[in-house]
Structures are given as C-alpha cells and as structure tokens.
Coordinates of C-alpha atoms in Angstrom, one line a residue:
X88 CA 134.2 69.1 142.5
X89 CA 134.3 72.5 144.2
X90 CA 131.6 74.7 145.6
X91 CA 131.7 78.5 145.1
X92 CA 129.4 81.5 145.4
X93 CA 129.0 84.4 143.1
X94 CA 127.4 86.6 145.9
X95 CA 128.9 85.3 149.1
X96 CA 127.7 88.2 151.3
X97 CA 124.1 86.7 151.1
X98 CA 125.4 83.8 153.3
X99 CA 125.4 86.2 156.3
X100 CA 121.6 86.1 156.1
X101 CA 121.6 82.4 156.7
X102 CA 122.0 82.6 160.6
X103 CA 119.1 85.1 161.2
X104 CA 116.9 83.3 158.7
X105 CA 117.4 79.9 160.5
X106 CA 116.9 81.6 163.9
X107 CA 113.7 83.1 162.7
X108 CA 112.4 79.7 161.5
X109 CA 113.3 78.1 164.8
X110 CA 111.6 80.9 166.8
X111 CA 108.5 80.6 164.7
X112 CA 108.3 76.9 165.3
X113 CA 108.7 77.3 169.0
X114 CA 106.1 80.1 169.4
X115 CA 103.6 78.7 166.9
X116 CA 100.1 78.0 168.3
X117 CA 99.2 75.7 165.4
X118 CA 97.9 72.3 166.6
X119 CA 99.3 69.0 165.5
X120 CA 101.3 66.0 166.6
X121 CA 105.1 65.8 166.9
X122 CA 105.6 64.3 163.5
X123 CA 103.7 67.0 161.8
X124 CA 105.5 69.8 163.7
X125 CA 109.0 68.3 162.9
X126 CA 108.0 67.8 159.2
X127 CA 106.8 71.5 159.0
X128 CA 110.1 72.7 160.7
X129 CA 112.2 70.6 158.2
X130 CA 110.3 72.0 155.2
X131 CA 110.6 75.6 156.4
X132 CA 114.4 75.2 157.1
X133 CA 115.0 73.6 153.7
X134 CA 113.1 76.4 151.9
X135 CA 114.9 79.2 153.8
X136 CA 118.3 77.6 153.2
X137 CA 117.6 77.0 149.5
X138 CA 116.5 80.7 149.0
X139 CA 119.6 82.0 150.8
X140 CA 121.9 79.7 148.7
X141 CA 120.2 80.8 145.5
X142 CA 120.7 84.5 146.4
X143 CA 124.3 83.7 147.2
X144 CA 124.7 82.2 143.7
X145 CA 125.9 78.7 144.8
X146 CA 127.8 76.8 142.1
X147 CA 129.2 73.3 141.8
X148 CA 132.2 73.4 139.5
X149 CA 133.5 70.2 137.8
X150 CA 137.0 70.1 136.4
X151 CA 136.7 69.4 132.6
X152 CA 139.8 68.2 130.9
X153 CA 140.3 68.1 127.1
X154 CA 141.2 70.5 124.3
X155 CA 138.9 71.9 121.6
X156 CA 140.8 72.9 118.5
X157 CA 139.2 74.5 115.4
X158 CA 141.4 74.8 112.3
X159 CA 140.8 77.7 109.9
X160 CA 141.9 77.1 106.3
X161 CA 142.3 80.1 103.9
X162 CA 141.0 79.0 100.4
X163 CA 141.0 82.5 98.9
X164 CA 142.6 83.1 95.5
X165 CA 145.6 84.7 97.1
X166 CA 146.7 81.2 98.4
X167 CA 148.0 78.8 95.8
X168 CA 146.1 75.5 95.4
X169 CA 149.2 73.5 96.3
X170 CA 149.6 75.3 99.6
X171 CA 145.9 74.7 100.4
X172 CA 146.3 71.0 99.8
X173 CA 149.5 71.0 102.0
X174 CA 147.6 72.8 104.8
X175 CA 144.9 70.1 104.7
X176 CA 147.5 67.4 105.0
X177 CA 149.0 69.3 108.0
X178 CA 145.6 69.4 109.7
X179 CA 145.2 65.6 109.1
X180 CA 148.5 64.9 110.8
X181 CA 147.6 67.1 113.8
X182 CA 144.3 65.2 114.1
X183 CA 146.1 61.8 114.0
X184 CA 148.4 62.8 116.8
X185 CA 145.9 64.4 119.1
X186 CA 144.8 62.7 122.4
X187 CA 141.6 60.6 122.1
X188 CA 139.5 62.9 124.3
X189 CA 140.3 66.1 122.4
X190 CA 137.9 67.5 119.8
X191 CA 138.8 69.1 116.5
X192 CA 136.8 71.0 113.9
X193 CA 137.5 72.7 110.5
X194 CA 136.4 76.1 109.0
X195 CA 137.3 77.1 105.5
X196 CA 137.0 80.7 104.3
X197 CA 137.5 83.1 101.4
X198 CA 134.9 85.9 100.8
X199 CA 132.6 83.9 103.1
X200 CA 133.3 81.3 105.8
X201 CA 131.9 77.8 106.1
X202 CA 131.9 75.3 108.9
X203 CA 133.2 72.1 107.2
X204 CA 133.3 70.0 110.3
X205 CA 131.9 70.5 113.8
X206 CA 134.4 69.9 116.7
X207 CA 134.4 66.2 117.5
X208 CA 136.8 63.5 118.7
X209 CA 136.9 61.9 115.3
X210 CA 137.5 64.6 112.7
X211 CA 137.8 63.4 109.1
X212 CA 139.5 66.0 106.8
X213 CA 138.6 65.4 103.1
X214 CA 141.1 66.2 100.4
X215 CA 138.7 68.9 99.0
X216 CA 136.0 70.2 101.2
X217 CA 133.3 72.9 101.3
X218 CA 132.9 75.3 98.4
X219 CA 133.2 78.9 99.4
X220 CA 133.2 82.1 97.3
X221 CA 136.7 83.2 96.6
X222 CA 136.3 86.3 94.3
X223 CA 139.7 87.6 95.3
X224 CA 138.4 88.5 98.8
X225 CA 139.5 87.3 102.2
X226 CA 137.3 87.7 105.3
X227 CA 139.4 86.3 108.1
X228 CA 137.3 88.1 110.8
X229 CA 134.1 86.2 109.7
X230 CA 136.0 82.9 109.9
X231 CA 137.2 83.6 113.4
X232 CA 133.7 84.5 114.6
X233 CA 132.3 81.3 113.1
X234 CA 135.0 79.2 114.7
X235 CA 134.4 80.7 118.1
X236 CA 130.6 80.2 117.8
X237 CA 131.2 76.5 116.9
X238 CA 133.3 75.9 120.0
X239 CA 131.8 73.5 122.7
X240 CA 131.0 75.1 126.0
X241 CA 133.4 73.0 128.1
X242 CA 137.1 72.4 127.7
X243 CA 140.1 74.5 126.6
X244 CA 139.7 76.5 123.4
X245 CA 142.3 77.0 120.6
X246 CA 142.1 78.3 117.0
X247 CA 144.8 77.5 114.5
X248 CA 144.7 79.7 111.4
X249 CA 146.3 78.7 108.1
X250 CA 146.4 81.9 106.0
X251 CA 148.5 84.5 104.2
X252 CA 146.9 87.2 106.3
X253 CA 145.8 89.1 103.2
X254 CA 142.4 90.1 104.5
X255 CA 140.4 92.8 102.6
X256 CA 137.1 92.4 104.4
X257 CA 136.5 92.7 108.1
X258 CA 138.9 93.3 111.0
X259 CA 140.6 90.1 112.1
X260 CA 142.7 91.8 114.8
X261 CA 139.6 93.1 116.6
X262 CA 138.0 89.7 116.6
X263 CA 141.2 88.0 117.8
X264 CA 141.3 90.5 120.7
X265 CA 137.8 89.5 121.7
X266 CA 138.8 85.8 121.5
X267 CA 141.4 86.5 124.2
X268 CA 138.6 87.7 126.5
X269 CA 136.8 84.4 125.9
X270 CA 139.9 82.5 127.0
X271 CA 140.5 81.3 123.4
X272 CA 144.1 80.9 122.1
X273 CA 144.8 81.9 118.5
X274 CA 147.7 80.3 116.7
X275 CA 148.8 81.2 113.1
X276 CA 150.5 79.0 110.5
X277 CA 151.6 81.5 107.7
X278 CA 150.8 80.6 104.1
X279 CA 151.2 82.2 100.7
X280 CA 155.0 82.4 100.3
X281 CA 156.1 82.1 96.7
X282 CA 152.8 83.2 95.2
X283 CA 152.8 84.7 91.7
X284 CA 152.8 88.4 91.0
X285 CA 149.5 90.0 91.9
X286 CA 148.2 93.4 90.8
X287 CA 144.8 94.4 92.4
X288 CA 142.8 97.6 92.1
X289 CA 141.8 98.5 95.6
X290 CA 139.4 101.5 94.9
X291 CA 138.5 104.1 92.4
X292 CA 137.7 107.6 93.9
X293 CA 135.5 110.2 92.2
X294 CA 133.7 113.3 93.6
X295 CA 130.0 112.5 93.9
X296 CA 129.0 115.7 92.2
X297 CA 131.1 118.1 90.0
X298 CA 130.0 121.4 88.5
X299 CA 129.7 121.6 84.7
X300 CA 133.0 122.3 83.0
X301 CA 135.1 122.1 86.2
X302 CA 138.3 120.0 86.1
X303 CA 138.6 117.1 88.6
X304 CA 140.7 113.9 89.0
X305 CA 139.9 110.2 88.8
X306 CA 142.1 108.7 91.6
X307 CA 142.9 104.9 91.6
X308 CA 144.8 103.0 94.2
X309 CA 146.6 99.9 92.8
X310 CA 148.3 97.3 94.9
X311 CA 151.2 95.4 93.4
X312 CA 153.1 92.5 95.0
X313 CA 156.1 93.2 92.7
X314 CA 157.4 96.1 90.7
X315 CA 156.8 96.1 87.0
X316 CA 154.9 97.6 84.0
X317 CA 151.2 97.2 83.5
X318 CA 148.6 98.4 80.9
X319 CA 145.8 100.7 82.2
X320 CA 142.6 101.2 80.3
X321 CA 140.1 103.9 81.4
X322 CA 136.5 103.9 80.2
X323 CA 133.8 106.6 80.7
X324 CA 130.1 105.7 80.0
X325 CA 131.4 102.5 78.3
X326 CA 133.5 104.5 75.9
X327 CA 137.4 104.0 75.9
X328 CA 139.3 107.1 76.9
X329 CA 142.7 105.7 76.2
X330 CA 145.4 103.3 77.2
X331 CA 148.6 103.9 79.2
X332 CA 151.6 101.8 80.2
X333 CA 152.6 102.6 83.8
X334 CA 155.4 101.1 85.8
X335 CA 154.2 100.2 89.3
X336 CA 156.3 99.9 92.4
X337 CA 155.8 97.1 94.9
X338 CA 153.1 98.1 97.4
X339 CA 150.4 100.7 96.9
X340 CA 150.4 103.0 93.9
X341 CA 148.2 106.1 93.4
X342 CA 147.2 106.8 89.8
X343 CA 145.4 110.1 88.8
X344 CA 143.6 110.9 85.6
X345 CA 142.5 114.5 85.0
X346 CA 139.0 114.9 83.7
X347 CA 136.5 117.6 82.6
X348 CA 132.8 117.0 82.0
X349 CA 130.5 119.4 80.2
X350 CA 127.4 117.3 79.8
X351 CA 125.1 117.4 82.8
X352 CA 123.8 114.1 84.3
X353 CA 125.1 110.8 85.4
X354 CA 128.6 109.5 84.2
X355 CA 130.2 106.2 85.0
X356 CA 133.9 105.4 85.0
X357 CA 135.6 101.9 84.7
X358 CA 139.3 101.3 85.1
X359 CA 141.0 98.0 84.1
X360 CA 144.6 96.9 84.7
X361 CA 146.3 94.3 82.6
X362 CA 149.6 92.6 83.8
X363 CA 151.0 89.7 81.9
X364 CA 152.5 88.2 85.1
X365 CA 149.3 88.6 87.2
X366 CA 148.1 85.3 88.7
X367 CA 144.8 86.7 89.9
X368 CA 143.2 88.8 87.1
X369 CA 139.8 88.9 88.8
X370 CA 140.7 91.8 91.1
X371 CA 142.1 94.1 88.3
X372 CA 139.0 96.3 87.8
X373 CA 137.1 99.0 89.6
X374 CA 134.2 101.3 88.8
X375 CA 132.6 104.5 90.1
X376 CA 130.3 107.3 89.0
X377 CA 129.8 111.0 89.4
X378 CA 126.9 113.4 88.6
X379 CA 127.6 116.7 86.7
X380 CA 125.4 119.5 88.1
X381 CA 124.3 121.6 85.2
X382 CA 121.6 124.2 85.2
X383 CA 119.6 123.9 88.4
X384 CA 116.3 122.0 87.9
X385 CA 113.2 122.3 90.0
X386 CA 110.1 120.1 89.9
X387 CA 106.8 121.9 90.8
X388 CA 103.9 119.5 91.7
X389 CA 100.8 121.6 91.5
X390 CA 97.1 120.9 92.0
X391 CA 96.3 124.0 89.9
X392 CA 99.1 125.0 87.5
X393 CA 97.3 128.1 86.4
X394 CA 97.1 129.4 90.0
X395 CA 100.8 128.6 90.5
X396 CA 101.9 130.4 87.2
X397 CA 103.3 133.5 89.1
X398 CA 105.4 131.2 91.3
X399 CA 106.7 129.3 88.3
X400 CA 107.6 132.5 86.4
X401 CA 109.4 133.9 89.4
X402 CA 111.5 130.7 89.6
X403 CA 112.3 130.8 85.9
X404 CA 113.4 134.4 86.1
X405 CA 116.3 133.3 88.3
X406 CA 117.6 131.1 85.4
X407 CA 116.3 127.9 86.9
X408 CA 114.9 125.1 84.8
X409 CA 111.4 124.4 86.1
X410 CA 109.2 121.4 85.3
X411 CA 105.5 121.6 86.3
X412 CA 103.4 118.4 86.7
X413 CA 100.1 117.5 88.3
X414 CA 100.1 114.9 91.2
X415 CA 99.1 112.1 88.8
X416 CA 102.2 112.9 86.7
X417 CA 104.7 112.6 89.6
X418 CA 107.9 110.8 88.5
X419 CA 107.6 107.0 88.9
X420 CA 111.4 106.4 89.5
X421 CA 113.9 107.6 92.0
X422 CA 116.3 108.3 89.1
X423 CA 113.9 110.8 87.7
X424 CA 113.5 112.6 91.0
X425 CA 117.3 112.7 91.5
X426 CA 117.6 114.8 88.3
X427 CA 116.0 117.7 90.2
X428 CA 117.7 119.7 92.9
X429 CA 114.4 120.4 94.6
X430 CA 110.8 119.3 94.6
X431 CA 108.1 121.9 95.4
X432 CA 104.6 120.6 96.4
X433 CA 102.2 123.4 96.0
X434 CA 98.9 122.8 97.9
X435 CA 98.9 119.0 97.1
X436 CA 96.8 116.6 99.2
X437 CA 98.2 113.3 100.3
X438 CA 95.4 111.3 98.7
X439 CA 96.0 112.9 95.3
X440 CA 99.7 112.3 95.5
X441 CA 99.4 108.7 96.6
X442 CA 101.5 106.6 99.0
X443 CA 104.0 105.1 96.6
X444 CA 105.0 108.5 95.2
X445 CA 105.4 109.8 98.8
X446 CA 107.7 106.9 99.6
X447 CA 109.8 107.7 96.5
X448 CA 110.0 111.3 97.6
X449 CA 110.9 110.4 101.1
X450 CA 113.8 108.2 99.8
X451 CA 115.0 111.0 97.4
X452 CA 115.2 113.5 100.2
X453 CA 116.6 111.3 102.9
X454 CA 119.0 109.1 100.9
X455 CA 120.0 111.3 97.9
X456 CA 119.8 114.9 99.3
X457 CA 117.0 116.2 97.1
X458 CA 115.5 119.4 98.6
X459 CA 111.8 119.6 99.4
X460 CA 109.5 122.7 99.7
X461 CA 105.9 122.1 100.8
X462 CA 103.5 125.1 100.4
X463 CA 100.3 125.1 102.3
X464 CA 96.7 125.6 101.2
X465 CA 93.3 124.1 101.5
X466 CA 94.7 120.7 100.2
X467 CA 97.9 120.5 102.3
X468 CA 99.2 119.6 105.7
X469 CA 96.4 118.7 108.2
X470 CA 93.8 119.8 105.7
X471 CA 95.3 117.5 103.1
X472 CA 95.3 114.3 105.1
X473 CA 99.1 114.3 105.7
X474 CA 98.8 112.8 109.2
X475 CA 100.5 109.4 109.4
X476 CA 101.8 109.4 105.8
X477 CA 105.5 109.3 104.6
X478 CA 105.1 112.9 103.6
X479 CA 104.3 113.8 107.2
X480 CA 107.5 112.2 108.4
X481 CA 109.7 114.3 106.0
X482 CA 108.3 117.7 107.0
X483 CA 109.5 119.9 109.9
X484 CA 105.9 120.3 111.1
X485 CA 103.5 117.5 111.9
X486 CA 99.8 117.3 111.0
X487 CA 98.6 115.3 114.0
X488 CA 96.7 118.0 115.9
X489 CA 95.4 115.7 118.7
X490 CA 97.4 117.6 121.3
X491 CA 95.8 121.0 120.3
X492 CA 93.4 122.0 123.1
X493 CA 91.5 124.6 121.0
X494 CA 90.7 123.5 117.5
X495 CA 87.4 123.5 115.5
X496 CA 85.9 120.0 115.2
X497 CA 84.2 118.3 112.2
X498 CA 81.7 115.5 112.1
X499 CA 81.3 112.8 109.4
X500 CA 78.7 110.1 108.9
X501 CA 79.3 107.3 106.4
X502 CA 76.2 105.8 105.0
X503 CA 77.0 102.4 103.4
X504 CA 74.8 100.1 101.3
X505 CA 75.0 96.5 102.5
X506 CA 72.2 95.0 100.3
X507 CA 72.7 91.6 98.7
X508 CA 74.1 93.2 95.5
X509 CA 77.1 94.5 97.4
X510 CA 78.4 90.9 97.9
X511 CA 82.1 90.2 97.5
X512 CA 84.6 92.9 96.5
X513 CA 82.1 95.7 96.6
X514 CA 81.4 95.4 100.3
X515 CA 85.0 94.5 101.2
X516 CA 86.3 97.6 99.5
X517 CA 83.6 99.8 101.1
X518 CA 84.6 98.6 104.5
X519 CA 88.3 99.1 103.8
X520 CA 87.5 102.6 102.6
X521 CA 85.5 103.4 105.7
X522 CA 88.4 102.2 108.0
X523 CA 90.9 104.3 106.1
X524 CA 88.6 107.3 106.5
X525 CA 88.3 106.7 110.3
X526 CA 92.1 106.6 110.6
X527 CA 92.4 109.9 108.9
X528 CA 90.3 111.9 111.3
X529 CA 91.8 113.5 114.5
X530 CA 90.7 113.1 118.1
X531 CA 88.9 116.5 117.8
X532 CA 86.5 115.2 115.1
X533 CA 83.4 113.0 115.3
X534 CA 82.6 109.9 113.3
X535 CA 79.5 107.7 112.9
X536 CA 78.7 104.9 110.4
X537 CA 75.3 103.8 109.3
X538 CA 74.7 100.6 107.1
X539 CA 71.4 100.0 105.4
X540 CA 69.6 97.3 103.4
X541 CA 65.8 97.1 104.0
X542 CA 66.3 99.1 107.3
X543 CA 69.1 101.3 108.7
X544 CA 71.6 100.0 111.3
X545 CA 73.8 102.3 113.4
X546 CA 77.1 100.4 113.0
X547 CA 79.2 102.9 114.8
X548 CA 77.4 105.4 117.1
X549 CA 78.4 109.1 116.7
X550 CA 81.4 109.8 118.9
X551 CA 84.9 111.1 119.0
X552 CA 87.1 109.9 116.2
X553 CA 90.4 108.2 117.0
X554 CA 88.7 105.1 118.4
X555 CA 91.0 103.0 116.2
X556 CA 90.2 99.4 117.1
X557 CA 86.6 100.0 118.1
X558 CA 85.9 101.7 114.8
X559 CA 87.7 99.1 112.7
X560 CA 85.9 96.3 114.6
X561 CA 82.5 97.8 114.1
X562 CA 83.0 98.5 110.4
X563 CA 84.5 95.0 109.9
X564 CA 81.3 93.4 111.3
X565 CA 79.1 94.9 108.5
X566 CA 77.4 92.0 106.8
X567 CA 75.2 91.5 103.8
X568 CA 71.4 92.1 104.1
X569 CA 68.4 92.3 101.8
X570 CA 66.7 95.1 99.9
X571 CA 67.8 98.7 99.3
X572 CA 65.9 101.4 101.3
X573 CA 68.1 104.5 101.6
X574 CA 65.6 107.1 103.0
X575 CA 65.6 106.0 106.7
X576 CA 69.4 105.6 106.6
X577 CA 69.8 109.2 105.4
X578 CA 67.4 110.4 108.1
X579 CA 69.3 108.5 110.7
X580 CA 72.6 110.3 109.6
X581 CA 70.7 113.6 109.8
X582 CA 69.7 112.8 113.4
X583 CA 73.2 111.8 114.4
X584 CA 74.7 115.0 113.1
X585 CA 72.0 117.2 114.7
X586 CA 73.2 116.2 118.2
X587 CA 76.8 117.1 117.5
X588 CA 78.4 120.5 118.0
X589 CA 80.9 120.7 115.1
X590 CA 82.1 123.4 112.7
X591 CA 81.8 121.2 109.7
X592 CA 79.2 118.4 109.2
X593 CA 79.3 116.0 106.3
X594 CA 77.6 112.9 105.0
X595 CA 79.0 110.4 102.4
X596 CA 76.4 108.0 100.9
X597 CA 77.6 104.9 99.0
X598 CA 75.2 102.6 97.1
X599 CA 75.2 100.3 94.1
X600 CA 71.5 100.0 93.5
X601 CA 68.2 101.8 93.3
X602 CA 66.4 102.6 96.5
X603 CA 62.7 102.6 97.4
X604 CA 61.2 106.0 96.7
X605 CA 61.6 108.9 99.2
X606 CA 62.0 112.7 99.2
X607 CA 65.8 112.5 98.9
X608 CA 66.2 115.9 97.4
X609 CA 64.0 117.5 100.1
X610 CA 66.1 115.8 102.8
X611 CA 69.3 117.0 101.1
X612 CA 68.0 120.6 101.0
X613 CA 66.9 120.5 104.6
X614 CA 70.3 119.2 105.7
X615 CA 72.1 121.8 103.5
X616 CA 70.0 124.5 105.3
X617 CA 71.5 123.2 108.5
X618 CA 75.0 123.4 107.1
X619 CA 75.2 119.6 106.6
X620 CA 76.8 118.8 103.2
X621 CA 76.2 115.5 101.4
X622 CA 78.4 113.7 98.8
X623 CA 77.1 110.6 97.0
X624 CA 79.1 107.7 95.5
X625 CA 77.4 105.5 92.8
X626 CA 79.1 102.1 92.6
X627 CA 78.6 100.3 89.3
X628 CA 76.1 101.0 86.5
X629 CA 72.8 99.9 88.2
X630 CA 72.4 102.9 90.4
X631 CA 70.0 105.8 89.9
X632 CA 72.7 108.1 88.8
X633 CA 70.4 111.1 88.2
X634 CA 69.0 110.9 91.7
X635 CA 72.4 110.6 93.4
X636 CA 73.7 113.5 91.3
X637 CA 70.8 115.7 92.3
X638 CA 71.2 114.7 96.0
X639 CA 74.9 115.8 95.8
X640 CA 73.9 119.1 94.1
X641 CA 71.2 119.9 96.6
X642 CA 73.4 118.8 99.5
X643 CA 76.3 121.1 98.3
X644 CA 78.6 118.1 98.0
X645 CA 80.2 116.1 95.3
X646 CA 78.9 113.2 93.1
X647 CA 81.2 110.2 92.1
X648 CA 80.4 107.5 89.6
X649 CA 82.7 104.6 90.4
X650 CA 82.7 101.7 87.8
X651 CA 85.1 99.6 89.9
X652 CA 85.2 99.3 93.7
X653 CA 89.0 99.5 93.8
X654 CA 88.9 103.3 93.8
X655 CA 86.6 103.6 96.8
X656 CA 89.4 104.1 99.4
X657 CA 90.7 107.1 97.4
X658 CA 87.3 108.7 97.2
X659 CA 86.5 108.1 100.9
X660 CA 89.8 109.8 101.8
X661 CA 89.0 112.7 99.6
X662 CA 85.6 113.2 101.2
X663 CA 87.0 112.7 104.7
X664 CA 89.4 115.6 103.9
X665 CA 86.3 117.9 103.9
X666 CA 86.2 117.4 107.7
X667 CA 89.9 118.2 108.0
X668 CA 89.3 121.7 106.7
X669 CA 88.7 122.6 110.3
X670 CA 92.6 122.9 110.4
X671 CA 92.3 125.9 108.1
X672 CA 92.3 129.2 110.1
X673 CA 91.1 132.1 108.0
X674 CA 91.8 135.3 109.6
X675 CA 94.2 138.2 108.6
X676 CA 97.5 138.2 110.4
X677 CA 101.0 139.7 110.3
X678 CA 103.8 137.1 110.1
X679 CA 106.1 137.2 113.1
X680 CA 109.9 136.6 112.9
X681 CA 110.9 133.9 115.4
X682 CA 114.4 133.3 114.2
X683 CA 116.4 135.1 111.5
X684 CA 117.5 131.9 109.8
X685 CA 118.8 131.6 106.3
X686 CA 115.5 131.3 104.3
X687 CA 114.3 134.8 105.4
X688 CA 117.6 136.7 105.2
X689 CA 117.3 139.7 102.9
X690 CA 113.6 140.5 103.8
X691 CA 114.6 143.8 105.4
X692 CA 111.2 145.5 104.6
X693 CA 109.2 142.9 106.5
X694 CA 106.3 140.7 105.3
X695 CA 102.8 141.5 104.0
X696 CA 99.6 140.7 105.7
X697 CA 98.3 137.1 105.1
X698 CA 94.7 136.0 105.0
X699 CA 95.0 132.6 106.7
X700 CA 97.0 129.5 107.3
X701 CA 96.8 125.7 107.9
X702 CA 97.3 124.8 111.5
X703 CA 100.3 122.5 112.2
X704 CA 102.5 121.6 115.1
X705 CA 106.3 122.2 115.0
X706 CA 108.6 119.3 115.5
X707 CA 111.2 119.5 118.4
X708 CA 114.3 119.6 116.1
X709 CA 112.8 122.0 113.5
X710 CA 114.0 125.5 113.1
X711 CA 111.1 128.0 113.1
X712 CA 111.7 131.1 111.1
X713 CA 108.2 132.6 110.9
X714 CA 105.0 132.1 113.0
X715 CA 101.5 133.4 113.0
X716 CA 100.0 135.7 115.6
X717 CA 98.8 132.6 117.5
X718 CA 102.3 131.1 117.5
X719 CA 101.5 128.4 114.8
X720 CA 104.3 127.6 112.4
X721 CA 104.3 129.6 109.2
X722 CA 107.8 128.9 107.8
X723 CA 109.8 126.0 109.3
X724 CA 112.8 124.0 108.0
X725 CA 115.1 121.2 109.1
X726 CA 117.6 118.6 107.8
X727 CA 116.0 115.3 107.0
X728 CA 118.7 112.7 106.2
X729 CA 120.8 114.1 103.4
X730 CA 118.1 116.5 102.2
X731 CA 116.6 119.8 103.5

C-alpha cells in the first residue's frame, strides 16, 4: 500500500494550522479540567489535520494484480459461419489456459453489439450464443464501446477482437484510440479469409431536386470483392427502366445512369444487382428519391379570400400556380405542404389556424425548406395571439411585447357560471379556457375573473396579466355552487373595469342556464356607453339564447352558441384576442428603408404611405429591411432551418 497526494502543496498549510490550534489552546480562557482541555485539543488537531489532508487529496493505493480480457466476436454476414465457430473454440482454449485470478468476458456484434458474458473468473463460452442483427452490417465501434463499458474498475484491461475488419457503421479506429487513453490494450485476430465473392451496393446518389426536363445522372457505388460480370436492374416509381450486364472490377465501382424527368413531383429510384457467385445477396440493393420542380406553386391561407383577390391575381400574373384556402382547409399532411414552394399567411390568427397546423408548417419550413410569408393585419402577429405559439418561433419578429415600455393596454373580465348544472366536463373546460386566455395576454394588459352561482365571487381580482401561476391557481380553485344569478356578477365585472385605465375593455360571459331576472340589456347598454364591450357564450341548449344574443348586440360584442364544451378554449382565445388589438397602431406613416436587402431591391421609386401596422419586436438575428416611423419592424426576414 502506498500513500500519495493529488494536491501536495496543501500540505504546507499543515504547520501553520497546527500551530494555530496549539496557540488557541494555550491562550483560551475557557474553564474546564485537564481531561476536558486535552480532549478538546485532540479533537481540534484531528479536525484540522483531516481538513488539510482532504484538501491535499490524500490517497491510499493498493496494488491490484490480475488481467481483465473481453473477447469481441464478429458474427456479421461477411464472416463465414465456420470461422465464427472456430473463433469461439479459440476463445474457449484461451479461457482454459488463463490464470485462475484473471477475468474474461465475451461480446458478439454485427449490426448491433451484445454482451454475451460479463467478465468473470469462470467464463463459459456456448457453441452458439446471443442473437444479434447481422443485416450485412458491421459496427465494430459499438462493440468496442460496449466492451470497455463492461470492464471492471480494477486490474489490467485488454480487448481481443475476432473480425474481418469490414466495418460499415461507426469508426472503430477512433474508439480504439480512446481505449489507449484508458490504458486498454486492443489485440486483433483477423478473420474472413476465403470468404465467397461479395457484391454490395454502398450508396445511390441523386440530386434532391431537379428542374423539369433537365438531364441528370443516377450514380451508384458498388463494391466487389472479385472482378466479374453482374446484372443491374434499375427501377423508377416501381417501374422497370431496363437491365444491363456490367463487368465489375475488384474494389469500388461507380455506375452512372442518365435520366430526364418531365413530370413534376416526387420520384423514387431502386437499383438491384444480381451476381450468381454472390454469397451475401442482402446488401445488393439501394434506393433514393428526387423531386422534380415544375411550375412554382404557392399556397395562400386567407381569412378573407375576397379581400385578398388582388394579391392572388398579382401572383398568378407572374405565371405562378396559386392555391387559396381558408385556415380550416389548411393541408393536414407534411407531404401536401411540401408540394408548395411557399406558404403565404394573409392576416390569419393563431387560434383560427390551430396548433397542429402550426407545427406542420414549422416542420415544413425548418426541415424541408418551404418558404413562408406572413402578412399582418388585425388578426395577425401580436393582435392574432401569436405569442408563445410554434408560428411565433418561425417568424423573424416576435409578438411578446412585454418589454415595450409604451404600449396601450387592454382589460378583460371573464364571468363564468359555476352553478350545479356546470358539473363535470362543462366546468373543467371552462376553467381550461380561462387559463388559456390568461396565458395569451401580455404584461401590459389587465385580467380579472368572476365566478357566479347564487352570488358573485371575485376569483381573480383585477390586476396586471402575466401572473401565470397565481391566475392558474385561482381559476383552478373554482368549484360548483348552487343557483344561477347572473345580474350581480355582471355588475361586479362592470365595477372592476371602471377602476382600470385601459384602451380596450371587454367582458366575456359564459353560462349554461337561465338566470334570475335583471335588466341585462340596460347594463349592457350602460357598459357599451363607457366603451366596455360584452360577448356572451351560451353552453348547451338550456340557456336563454335570445337574452344572451341581445346582451351581445347591446354590448357591441359577439354571441356564441356552443353545443359542446370542447370548443370553449378556442372561443375564449378568440375573445381574448379583442384585448390584443392594442398592438394595432393606426396612424399614417411613410415606410423607412433600414437595409437594402434582397426583398426590396427594385423599388427605386420608394413606397406609398401606409395607414397602420401591428406592433412587433425584431429578433436579434433577423434582417430588417423596412421599419415604421417609430422604428417598429415593417418588413423583416431571416433563415429558419432550411427555409426562409
């Protein structure tokens, strides 16, 4: 046993530390007998010495004898079965002759690696061991990593590899180099001599996109262990293009097949090689695909196709194929999106588009290079509830305006029925909708929540939005009550909004029943006179639909009749977006050129006056081409993954 230190310089602190303890014991005024004083001195000295030794990194090293050997056996299809059996017999002979204290283990590998036996002093090598996936692939690197991970912590380390070295997955040389740094010796016992002729297709190369009618080549790399003739069959879209007999040389061979495609769209190629002497036919095939770019195609997603007709006509005048859909008709597969060069969102709100379509669009832009143009309006960007959505992540501007110091604020009060008839899914969906609405508002806005049954209850007092956990916790605590008395709850919402200084004030009332009588229409007119709008949501068929409809009309809001509670979150988000209209700045301005980037080249005569814009914030990596007079982004662009 030997003692060593990882940080020996700390030992220099031992002398002053001990001296300080002795001085402290001598000058201490603490009372006590001799036994107590000597015991205290001993404890202090022990503590100080232990701390200094710990800082110095004291280590006791024991010499450990013994060898750890892990055998790695290649069972891929490139190694004949007879040679695999012979290698197993060789491993058994090594194990029989090893010293009693040495440990041995076994790893078998092909496409994958498997630990057949942990290193132990009594290794039993079965005639046929673990089943691994051959598939004509050899991942020697994975086997080396697995073997090193299985090594015991003590003792010498050695790996013995039985393989033909024909790896086509991973990088065994790199792993072997790292084994050297871990003091692990790697020995190799070559295998594979005298194997039958093997022809393998390594890869098939195609351009990912080709213009319509433009010639290109299908390139194939074929590896042959011996020279000789082979038959090559080429298929396109599962249709045979022809058969050729080609004489291969030993080693790698590059085969080329000229092609021309005139049909736009997706085309697949499949090449198969047939050699009568081939002992491993499983690796004689490769496939690939290309996309023929025909006439450019654009997808315009419009909230109002009639209003966007001039835009669509201008695009079609350039010879571009344009498809116009409403948000509800957005393509439901990535393949359908990939058929378009670009998607144009014209004044589309996030709630109308939906989260799943946004995620598909995000993947199409980021992963497949589809272009995206997003045009603002009263339903887009911050005014369209983009904040925190996948659509917001794609764009070169962000809709979170919390950092804006000067921005008009809005105030929203949610009035939710919690009477006994709201039991179950109705109340659960109402609370979920209220939480989603709370998350949509910015820190500039105000939010309050009132629940009512026989009497109103101020669940969330009026205050700044963005209270996250507080709002969610308060809304989540809404429980069932008794009757349905809506008048006092509406009056409470009116009082809450009176005390708030906001540019927009809005109330959303949700109920599934008929309330005790009150002058609801008069209250709605009064609130509308104070520029407080009211929208009403009738859940189910037992509501006083006529009353709620008149309230929304007098309150200058919207009326919703919802048969099923599952659509409540969508409606609440739409109504919350009313408050987000504070992000719309309506004032004439002259666009200012910030940077003459590609999208505005050619506009030599300048730009016309515009009547307003949606306030957003530029992202740090975005390129800003045009801005408003206040410096807000007007035209911004950037690269997002593969798309722009």
